[in-house]
PDB file of C-alpha atoms and ligand atoms in Angstrom:
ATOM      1  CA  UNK W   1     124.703 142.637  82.474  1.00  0.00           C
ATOM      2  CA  UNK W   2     124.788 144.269  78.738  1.00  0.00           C
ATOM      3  CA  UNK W   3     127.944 146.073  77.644  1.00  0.00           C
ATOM      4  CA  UNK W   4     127.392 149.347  77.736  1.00  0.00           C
ATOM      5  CA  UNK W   5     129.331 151.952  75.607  1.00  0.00           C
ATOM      6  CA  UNK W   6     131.678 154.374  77.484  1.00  0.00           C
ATOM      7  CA  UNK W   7     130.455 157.497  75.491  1.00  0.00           C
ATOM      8  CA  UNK W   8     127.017 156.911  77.127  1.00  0.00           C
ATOM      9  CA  UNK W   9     126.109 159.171  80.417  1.00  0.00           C
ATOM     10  CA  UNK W  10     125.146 155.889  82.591  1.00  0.00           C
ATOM     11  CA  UNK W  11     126.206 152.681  83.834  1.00  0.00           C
ATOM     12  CA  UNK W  12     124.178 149.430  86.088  1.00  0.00           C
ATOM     13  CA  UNK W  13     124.981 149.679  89.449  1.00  0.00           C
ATOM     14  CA  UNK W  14     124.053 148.913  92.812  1.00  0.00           C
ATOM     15  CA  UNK W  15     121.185 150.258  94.298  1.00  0.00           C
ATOM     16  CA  UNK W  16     118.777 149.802  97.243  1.00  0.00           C
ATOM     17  CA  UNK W  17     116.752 147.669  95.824  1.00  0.00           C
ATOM     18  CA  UNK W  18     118.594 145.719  93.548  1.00  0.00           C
ATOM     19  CA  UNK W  19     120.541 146.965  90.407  1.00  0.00           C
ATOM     20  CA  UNK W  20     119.807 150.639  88.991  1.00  0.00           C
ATOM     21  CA  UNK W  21     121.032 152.946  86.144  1.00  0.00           C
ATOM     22  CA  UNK W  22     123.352 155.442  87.944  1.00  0.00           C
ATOM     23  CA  UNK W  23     124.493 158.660  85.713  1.00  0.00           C
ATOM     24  CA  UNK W  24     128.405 158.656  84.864  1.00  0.00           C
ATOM     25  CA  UNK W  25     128.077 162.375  83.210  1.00  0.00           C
ATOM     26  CA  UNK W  26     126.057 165.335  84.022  1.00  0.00           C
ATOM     27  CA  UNK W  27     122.753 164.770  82.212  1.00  0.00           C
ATOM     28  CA  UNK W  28     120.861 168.214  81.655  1.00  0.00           C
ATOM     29  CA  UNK W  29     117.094 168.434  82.577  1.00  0.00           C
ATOM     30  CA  UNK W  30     115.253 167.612  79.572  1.00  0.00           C
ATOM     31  CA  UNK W  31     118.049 165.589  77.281  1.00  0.00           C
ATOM     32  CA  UNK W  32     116.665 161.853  76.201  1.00  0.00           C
ATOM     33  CA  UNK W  33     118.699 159.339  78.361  1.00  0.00           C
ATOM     34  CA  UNK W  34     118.276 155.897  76.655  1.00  0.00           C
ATOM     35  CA  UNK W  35     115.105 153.755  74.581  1.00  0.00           C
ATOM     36  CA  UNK W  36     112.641 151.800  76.545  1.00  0.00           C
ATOM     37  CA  UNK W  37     112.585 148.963  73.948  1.00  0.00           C
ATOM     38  CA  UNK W  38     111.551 145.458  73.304  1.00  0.00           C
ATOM     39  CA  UNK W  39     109.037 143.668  71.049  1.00  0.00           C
ATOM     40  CA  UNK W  40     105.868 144.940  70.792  1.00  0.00           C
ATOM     41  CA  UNK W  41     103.276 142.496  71.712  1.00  0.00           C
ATOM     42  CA  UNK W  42      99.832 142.527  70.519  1.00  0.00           C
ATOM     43  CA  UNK W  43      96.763 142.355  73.237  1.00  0.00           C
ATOM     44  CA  UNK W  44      95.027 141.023  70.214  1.00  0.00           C
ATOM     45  CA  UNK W  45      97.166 137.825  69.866  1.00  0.00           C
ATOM     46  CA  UNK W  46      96.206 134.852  72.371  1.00  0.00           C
ATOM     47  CA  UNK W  47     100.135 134.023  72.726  1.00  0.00           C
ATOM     48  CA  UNK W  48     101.105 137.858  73.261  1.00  0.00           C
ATOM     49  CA  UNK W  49      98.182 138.270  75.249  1.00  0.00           C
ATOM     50  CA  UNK W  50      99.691 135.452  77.806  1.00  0.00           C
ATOM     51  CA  UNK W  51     103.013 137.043  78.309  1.00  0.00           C
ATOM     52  CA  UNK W  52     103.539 138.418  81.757  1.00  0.00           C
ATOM     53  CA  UNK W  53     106.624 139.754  83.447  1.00  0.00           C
ATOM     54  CA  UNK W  54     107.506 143.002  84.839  1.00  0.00           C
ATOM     55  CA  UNK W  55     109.277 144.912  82.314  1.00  0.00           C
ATOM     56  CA  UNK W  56     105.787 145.359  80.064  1.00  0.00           C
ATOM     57  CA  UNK W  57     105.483 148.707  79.196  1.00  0.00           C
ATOM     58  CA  UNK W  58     101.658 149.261  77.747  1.00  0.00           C
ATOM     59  CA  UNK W  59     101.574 152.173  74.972  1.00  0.00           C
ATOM     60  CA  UNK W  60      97.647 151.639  74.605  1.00  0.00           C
ATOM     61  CA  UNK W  61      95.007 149.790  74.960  1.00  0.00           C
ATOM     62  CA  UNK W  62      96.139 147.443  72.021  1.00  0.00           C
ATOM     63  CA  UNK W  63     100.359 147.768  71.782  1.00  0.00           C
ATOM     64  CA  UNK W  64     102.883 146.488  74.766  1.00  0.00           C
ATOM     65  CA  UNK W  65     106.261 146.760  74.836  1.00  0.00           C
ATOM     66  CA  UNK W  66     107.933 143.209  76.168  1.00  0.00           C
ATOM     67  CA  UNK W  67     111.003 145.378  77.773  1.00  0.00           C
ATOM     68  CA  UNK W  68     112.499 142.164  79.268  1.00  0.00           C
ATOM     69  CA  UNK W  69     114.591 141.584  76.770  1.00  0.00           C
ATOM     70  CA  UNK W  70     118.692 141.810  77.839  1.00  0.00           C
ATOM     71  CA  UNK W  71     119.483 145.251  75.391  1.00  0.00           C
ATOM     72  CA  UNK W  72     117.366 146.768  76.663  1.00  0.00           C
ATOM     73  CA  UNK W  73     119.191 149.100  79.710  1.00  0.00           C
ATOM     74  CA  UNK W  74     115.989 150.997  80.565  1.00  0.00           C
ATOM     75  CA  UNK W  75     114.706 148.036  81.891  1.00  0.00           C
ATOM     76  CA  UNK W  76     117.622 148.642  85.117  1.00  0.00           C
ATOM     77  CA  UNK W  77     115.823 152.024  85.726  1.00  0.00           C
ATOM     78  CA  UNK W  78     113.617 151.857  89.031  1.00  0.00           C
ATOM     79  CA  UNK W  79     110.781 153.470  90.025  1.00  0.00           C
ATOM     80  CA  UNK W  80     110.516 156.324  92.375  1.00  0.00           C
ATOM     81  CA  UNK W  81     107.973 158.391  93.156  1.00  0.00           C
ATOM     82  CA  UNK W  82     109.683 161.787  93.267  1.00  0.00           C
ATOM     83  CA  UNK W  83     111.852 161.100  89.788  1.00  0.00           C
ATOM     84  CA  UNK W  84     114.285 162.714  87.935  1.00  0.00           C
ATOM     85  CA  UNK W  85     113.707 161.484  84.695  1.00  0.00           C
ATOM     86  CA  UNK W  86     110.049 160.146  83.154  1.00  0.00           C
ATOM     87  CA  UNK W  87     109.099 158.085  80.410  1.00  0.00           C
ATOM     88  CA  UNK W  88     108.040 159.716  77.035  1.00  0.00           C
ATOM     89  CA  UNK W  89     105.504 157.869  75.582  1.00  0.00           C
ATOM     90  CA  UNK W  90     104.760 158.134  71.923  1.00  0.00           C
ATOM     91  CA  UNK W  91     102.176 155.391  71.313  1.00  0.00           C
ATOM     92  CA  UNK W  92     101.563 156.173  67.508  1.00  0.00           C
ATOM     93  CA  UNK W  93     105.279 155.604  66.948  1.00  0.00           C
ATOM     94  CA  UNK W  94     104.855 152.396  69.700  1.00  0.00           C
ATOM     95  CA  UNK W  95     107.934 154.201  71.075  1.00  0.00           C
ATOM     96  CA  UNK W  96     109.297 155.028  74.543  1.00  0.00           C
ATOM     97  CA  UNK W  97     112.124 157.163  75.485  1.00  0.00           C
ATOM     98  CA  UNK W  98     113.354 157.950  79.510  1.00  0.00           C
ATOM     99  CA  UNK W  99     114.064 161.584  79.420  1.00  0.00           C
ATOM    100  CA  UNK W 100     115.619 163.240  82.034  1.00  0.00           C
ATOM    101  CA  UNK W 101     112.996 166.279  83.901  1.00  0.00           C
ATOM    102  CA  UNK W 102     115.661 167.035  86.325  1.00  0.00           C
ATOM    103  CA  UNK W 103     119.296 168.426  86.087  1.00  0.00           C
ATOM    104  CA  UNK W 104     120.660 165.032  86.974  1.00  0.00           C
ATOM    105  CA  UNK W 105     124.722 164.749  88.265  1.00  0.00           C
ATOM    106  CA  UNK W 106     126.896 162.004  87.753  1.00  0.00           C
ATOM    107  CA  UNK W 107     126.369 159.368  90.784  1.00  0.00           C
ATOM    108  CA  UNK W 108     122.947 159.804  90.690  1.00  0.00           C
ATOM    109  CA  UNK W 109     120.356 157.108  90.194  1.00  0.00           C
ATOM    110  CA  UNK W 110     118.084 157.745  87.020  1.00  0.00           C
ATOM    111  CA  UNK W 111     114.324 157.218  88.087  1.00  0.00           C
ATOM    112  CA  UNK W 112     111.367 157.800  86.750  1.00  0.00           C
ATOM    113  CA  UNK W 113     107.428 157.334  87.926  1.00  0.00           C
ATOM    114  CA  UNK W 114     106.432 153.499  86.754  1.00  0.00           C
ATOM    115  CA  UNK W 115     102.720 154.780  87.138  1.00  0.00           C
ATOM    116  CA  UNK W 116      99.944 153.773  89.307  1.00  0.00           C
ATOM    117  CA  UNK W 117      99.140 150.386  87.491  1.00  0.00           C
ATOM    118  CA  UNK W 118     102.468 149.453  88.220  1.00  0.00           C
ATOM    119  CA  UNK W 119     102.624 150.777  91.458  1.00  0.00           C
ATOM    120  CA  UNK W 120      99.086 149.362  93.072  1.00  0.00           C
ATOM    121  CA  UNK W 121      99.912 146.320  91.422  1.00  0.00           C
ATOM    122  CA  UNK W 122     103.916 145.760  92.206  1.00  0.00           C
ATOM    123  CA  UNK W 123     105.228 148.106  94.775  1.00  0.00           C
ATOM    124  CA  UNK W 124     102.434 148.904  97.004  1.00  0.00           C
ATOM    125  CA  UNK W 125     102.021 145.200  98.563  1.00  0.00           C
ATOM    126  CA  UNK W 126     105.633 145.244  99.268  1.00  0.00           C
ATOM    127  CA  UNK W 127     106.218 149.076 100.408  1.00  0.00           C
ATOM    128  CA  UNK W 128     108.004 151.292  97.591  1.00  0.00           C
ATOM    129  CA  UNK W 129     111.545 151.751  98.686  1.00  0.00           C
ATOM    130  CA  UNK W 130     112.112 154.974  96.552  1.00  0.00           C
ATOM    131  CA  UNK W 131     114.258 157.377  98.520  1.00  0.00           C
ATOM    132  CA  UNK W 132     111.165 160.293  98.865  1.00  0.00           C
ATOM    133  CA  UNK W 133     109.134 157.056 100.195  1.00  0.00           C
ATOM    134  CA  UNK W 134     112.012 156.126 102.424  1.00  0.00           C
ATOM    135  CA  UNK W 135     112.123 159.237 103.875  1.00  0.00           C
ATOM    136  CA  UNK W 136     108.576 159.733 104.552  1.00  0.00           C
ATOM    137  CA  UNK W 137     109.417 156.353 106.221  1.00  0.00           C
ATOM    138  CA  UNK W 138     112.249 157.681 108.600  1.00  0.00           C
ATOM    139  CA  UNK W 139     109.896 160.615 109.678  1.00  0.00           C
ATOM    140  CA  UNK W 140     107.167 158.826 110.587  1.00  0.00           C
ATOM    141  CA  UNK W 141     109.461 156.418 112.875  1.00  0.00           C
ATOM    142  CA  UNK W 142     111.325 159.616 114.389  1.00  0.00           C
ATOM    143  CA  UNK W 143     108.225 160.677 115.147  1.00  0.00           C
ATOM    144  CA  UNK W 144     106.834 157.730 116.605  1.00  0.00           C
ATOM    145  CA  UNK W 145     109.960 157.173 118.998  1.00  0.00           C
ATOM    146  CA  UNK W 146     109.740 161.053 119.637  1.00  0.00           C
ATOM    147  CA  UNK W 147     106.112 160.177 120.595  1.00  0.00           C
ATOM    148  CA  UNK W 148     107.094 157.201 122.901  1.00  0.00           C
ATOM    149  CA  UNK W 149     109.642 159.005 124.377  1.00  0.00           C
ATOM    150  CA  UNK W 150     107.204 161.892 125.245  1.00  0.00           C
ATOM    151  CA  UNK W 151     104.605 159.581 126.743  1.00  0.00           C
ATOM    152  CA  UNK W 152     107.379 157.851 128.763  1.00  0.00           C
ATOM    153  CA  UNK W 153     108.281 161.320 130.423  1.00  0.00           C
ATOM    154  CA  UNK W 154     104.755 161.980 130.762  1.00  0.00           C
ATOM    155  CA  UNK W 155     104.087 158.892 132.266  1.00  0.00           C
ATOM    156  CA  UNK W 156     107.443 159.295 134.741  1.00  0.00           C
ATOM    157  CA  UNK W 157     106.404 163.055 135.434  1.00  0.00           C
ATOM    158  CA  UNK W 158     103.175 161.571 136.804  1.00  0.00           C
ATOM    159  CA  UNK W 159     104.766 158.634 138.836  1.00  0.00           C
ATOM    160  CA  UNK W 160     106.672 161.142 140.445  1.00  0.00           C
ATOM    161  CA  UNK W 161     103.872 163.851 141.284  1.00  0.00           C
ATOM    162  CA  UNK W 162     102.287 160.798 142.585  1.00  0.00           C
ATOM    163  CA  UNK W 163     105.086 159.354 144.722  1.00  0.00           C
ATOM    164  CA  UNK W 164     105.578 163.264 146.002  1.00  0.00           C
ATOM    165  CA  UNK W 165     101.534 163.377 147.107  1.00  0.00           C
ATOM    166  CA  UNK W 166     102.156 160.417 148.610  1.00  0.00           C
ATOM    167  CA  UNK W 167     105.104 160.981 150.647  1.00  0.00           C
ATOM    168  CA  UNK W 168     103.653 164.589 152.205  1.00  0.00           C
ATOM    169  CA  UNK W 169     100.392 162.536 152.839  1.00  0.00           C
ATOM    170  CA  UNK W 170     102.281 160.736 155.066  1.00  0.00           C
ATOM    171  CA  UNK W 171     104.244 163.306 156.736  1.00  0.00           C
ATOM    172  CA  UNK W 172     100.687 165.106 157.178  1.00  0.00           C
ATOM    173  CA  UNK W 173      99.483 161.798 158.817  1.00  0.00           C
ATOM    174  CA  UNK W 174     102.808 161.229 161.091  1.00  0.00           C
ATOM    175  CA  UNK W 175     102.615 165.001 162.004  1.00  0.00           C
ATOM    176  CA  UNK W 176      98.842 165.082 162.583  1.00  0.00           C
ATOM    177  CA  UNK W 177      99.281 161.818 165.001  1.00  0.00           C
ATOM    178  CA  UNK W 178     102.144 163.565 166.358  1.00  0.00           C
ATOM    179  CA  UNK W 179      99.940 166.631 167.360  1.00  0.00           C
ATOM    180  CA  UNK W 180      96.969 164.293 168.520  1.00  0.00           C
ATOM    181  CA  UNK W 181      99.465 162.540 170.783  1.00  0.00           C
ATOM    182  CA  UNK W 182     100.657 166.129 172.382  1.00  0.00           C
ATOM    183  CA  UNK W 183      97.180 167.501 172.362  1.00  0.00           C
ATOM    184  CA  UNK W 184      95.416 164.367 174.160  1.00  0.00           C
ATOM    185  CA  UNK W 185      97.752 164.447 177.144  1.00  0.00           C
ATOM    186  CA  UNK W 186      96.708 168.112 177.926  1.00  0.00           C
ATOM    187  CA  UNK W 187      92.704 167.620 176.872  1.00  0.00           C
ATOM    188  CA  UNK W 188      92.759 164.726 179.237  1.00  0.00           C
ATOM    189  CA  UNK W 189      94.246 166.679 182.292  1.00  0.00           C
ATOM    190  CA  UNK W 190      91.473 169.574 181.558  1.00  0.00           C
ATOM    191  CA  UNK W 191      88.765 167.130 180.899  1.00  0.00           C
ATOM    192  CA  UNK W 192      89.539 165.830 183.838  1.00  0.00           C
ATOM    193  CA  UNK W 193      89.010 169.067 185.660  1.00  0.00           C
ATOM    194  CA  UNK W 194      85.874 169.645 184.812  1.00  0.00           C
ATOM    195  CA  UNK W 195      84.589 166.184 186.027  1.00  0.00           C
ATOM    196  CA  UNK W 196      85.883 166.491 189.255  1.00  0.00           C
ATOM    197  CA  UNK W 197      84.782 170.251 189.459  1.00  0.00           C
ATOM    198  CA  UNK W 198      80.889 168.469 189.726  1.00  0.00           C
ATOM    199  CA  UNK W 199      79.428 170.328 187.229  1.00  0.00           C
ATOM    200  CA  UNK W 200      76.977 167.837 185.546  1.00  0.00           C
ATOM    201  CA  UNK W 201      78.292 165.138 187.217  1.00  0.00           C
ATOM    202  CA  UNK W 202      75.959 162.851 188.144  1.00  0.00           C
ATOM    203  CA  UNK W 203      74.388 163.299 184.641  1.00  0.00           C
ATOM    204  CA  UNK W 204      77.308 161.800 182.673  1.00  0.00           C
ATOM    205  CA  UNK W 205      77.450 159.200 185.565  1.00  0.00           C
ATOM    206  CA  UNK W 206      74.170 158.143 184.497  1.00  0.00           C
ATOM    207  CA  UNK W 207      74.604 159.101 181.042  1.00  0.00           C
ATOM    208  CA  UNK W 208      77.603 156.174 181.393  1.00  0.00           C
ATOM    209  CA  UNK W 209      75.520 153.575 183.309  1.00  0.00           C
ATOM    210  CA  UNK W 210      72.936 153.937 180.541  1.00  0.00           C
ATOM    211  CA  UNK W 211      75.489 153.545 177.181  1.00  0.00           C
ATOM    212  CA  UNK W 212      76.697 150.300 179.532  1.00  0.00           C
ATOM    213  CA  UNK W 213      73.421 148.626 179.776  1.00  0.00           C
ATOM    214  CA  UNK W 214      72.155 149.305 176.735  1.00  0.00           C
ATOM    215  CA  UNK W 215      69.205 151.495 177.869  1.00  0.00           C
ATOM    216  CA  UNK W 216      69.055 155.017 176.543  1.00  0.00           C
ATOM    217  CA  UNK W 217      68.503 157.761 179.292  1.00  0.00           C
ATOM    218  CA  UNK W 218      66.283 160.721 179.258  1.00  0.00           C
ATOM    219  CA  UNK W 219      67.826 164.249 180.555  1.00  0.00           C
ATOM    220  CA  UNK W 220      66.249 163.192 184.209  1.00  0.00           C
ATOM    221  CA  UNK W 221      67.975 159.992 184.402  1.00  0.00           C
ATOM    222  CA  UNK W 222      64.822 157.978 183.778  1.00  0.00           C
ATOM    223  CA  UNK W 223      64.957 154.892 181.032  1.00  0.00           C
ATOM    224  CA  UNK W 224      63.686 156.309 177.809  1.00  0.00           C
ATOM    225  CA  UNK W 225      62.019 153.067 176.718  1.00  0.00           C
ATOM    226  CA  UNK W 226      60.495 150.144 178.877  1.00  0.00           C
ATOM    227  CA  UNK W 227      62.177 146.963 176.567  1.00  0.00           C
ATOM    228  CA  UNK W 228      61.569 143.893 178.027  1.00  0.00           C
ATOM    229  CA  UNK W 229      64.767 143.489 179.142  1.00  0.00           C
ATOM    230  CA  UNK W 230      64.830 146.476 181.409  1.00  0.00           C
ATOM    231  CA  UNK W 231      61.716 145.348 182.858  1.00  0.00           C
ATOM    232  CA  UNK W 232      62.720 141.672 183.888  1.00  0.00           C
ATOM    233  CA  UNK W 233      65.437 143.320 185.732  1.00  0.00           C
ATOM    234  CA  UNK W 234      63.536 145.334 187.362  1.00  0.00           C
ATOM    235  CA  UNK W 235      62.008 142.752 188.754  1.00  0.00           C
TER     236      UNK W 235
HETATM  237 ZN1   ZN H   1     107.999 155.760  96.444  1.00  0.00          ZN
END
């Protein structure tokens, strides 16, 4: 880690995702923090053109700052995407300088946006762990589990509405075949009655006969169809 002077309003520390540039003095909204520096490398040289790591810092289209070298502090700054510092580019002067857009207290990490190049290209296949990304993180899995957890008492409400049908479908059933049971005894005793009373009886005597054999009878008692089978027994 690079020696860092005392009178300076940062130091390297821990952070979530590694090291990070943590503020040691309160750094008003505006004031320039520290130089984003390194050699410049030339897109137009072949051998500057091949250097890859992830401190580059393009100014334009031609100059790149090679910010990988160990001086260089900015380097420790992370990316988030709700910052409290940015990067102040001033590509005539191939220059960069973090500058803080936030009142920033000491404690705090120093961020600023790496931009989307950076962000499609480094942090997006890995999920940026900034805290406002973090967050938005936590939310979304509070409110899937408060999502689960409402579909699970959804789902028990309904198990239960079901299990309650069920149960007074069944004491409608037991009652009903309780009734029947009561009610038959009685209907018997008056059907009864009316058999012996005469009326119609010979009718559902033959009626009886008829369902027996297999022959249907007409109201007079007489076979309502000549089958075969009636007829060889007739004979
Ligand atoms: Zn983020």
């Amino acid at each position: 880690m690079p020696a860092i002077s005392p009178d300076k309003p940062y130091r390297v520390g821990r952070s979530r995702t590694g090291l990070g540039l943590f503020a040691t003095k309160p750094i008003k909204k505006g004031a320039k923090i520290v130089r984003y520096f390194g050699p410049l490398l030339d897109s137009r040289k072949k051998k500057d053109d091949a250097i890859e790591n992830k401190y580059l810092f393009e100014l334009n289209g031609r100059w790149t700052i090679d910010g990988s070298v160990r001086d260089n502090v900015a380097r420790y700054i992370n990316h988030a995407c709700k910052p409290n510092a940015e990067s102040d580019v001033k590509p005539r002067k191939r220059k960069v300088v973090i500058r803080a857009i936030k009142n920033i207290e000491p404690g705090e990490e120093i961020n600023y946006d790496y931009g989307t190049d950076y962000f499609k290209a480094y942090l997006k296949p890995i999920g940026c762990k900034c805290a406002a990304c973090e967050k938005k993180r936590k939310k979304k899995r509070a409110e899937a589990r408060a999502d689960r957890l409402r579909l699970k008492a959804k789902a028990e409400k309904k198990a239960l509405r079901k299990a309650e049908k069920q149960v007074a479908k069944a004491k409608e059933k037991l009652e009903r075949r309780l009734k029947q049971k009561l009610n038959g005894n009685s209907n018997g005793v008056k059907l009864n009655g009316k058999l012996l009373n005469g009326h119609g009886a010979k009718s559902a005597g033959s009626e009886m006969i008829a369902v027996q054999s297999g022959i249907s009878a007409t109201p007079d008692g007489k076979p309502a169809q000549e089958s075969g089978a009636s007829a060889q027994a007739a004979e």
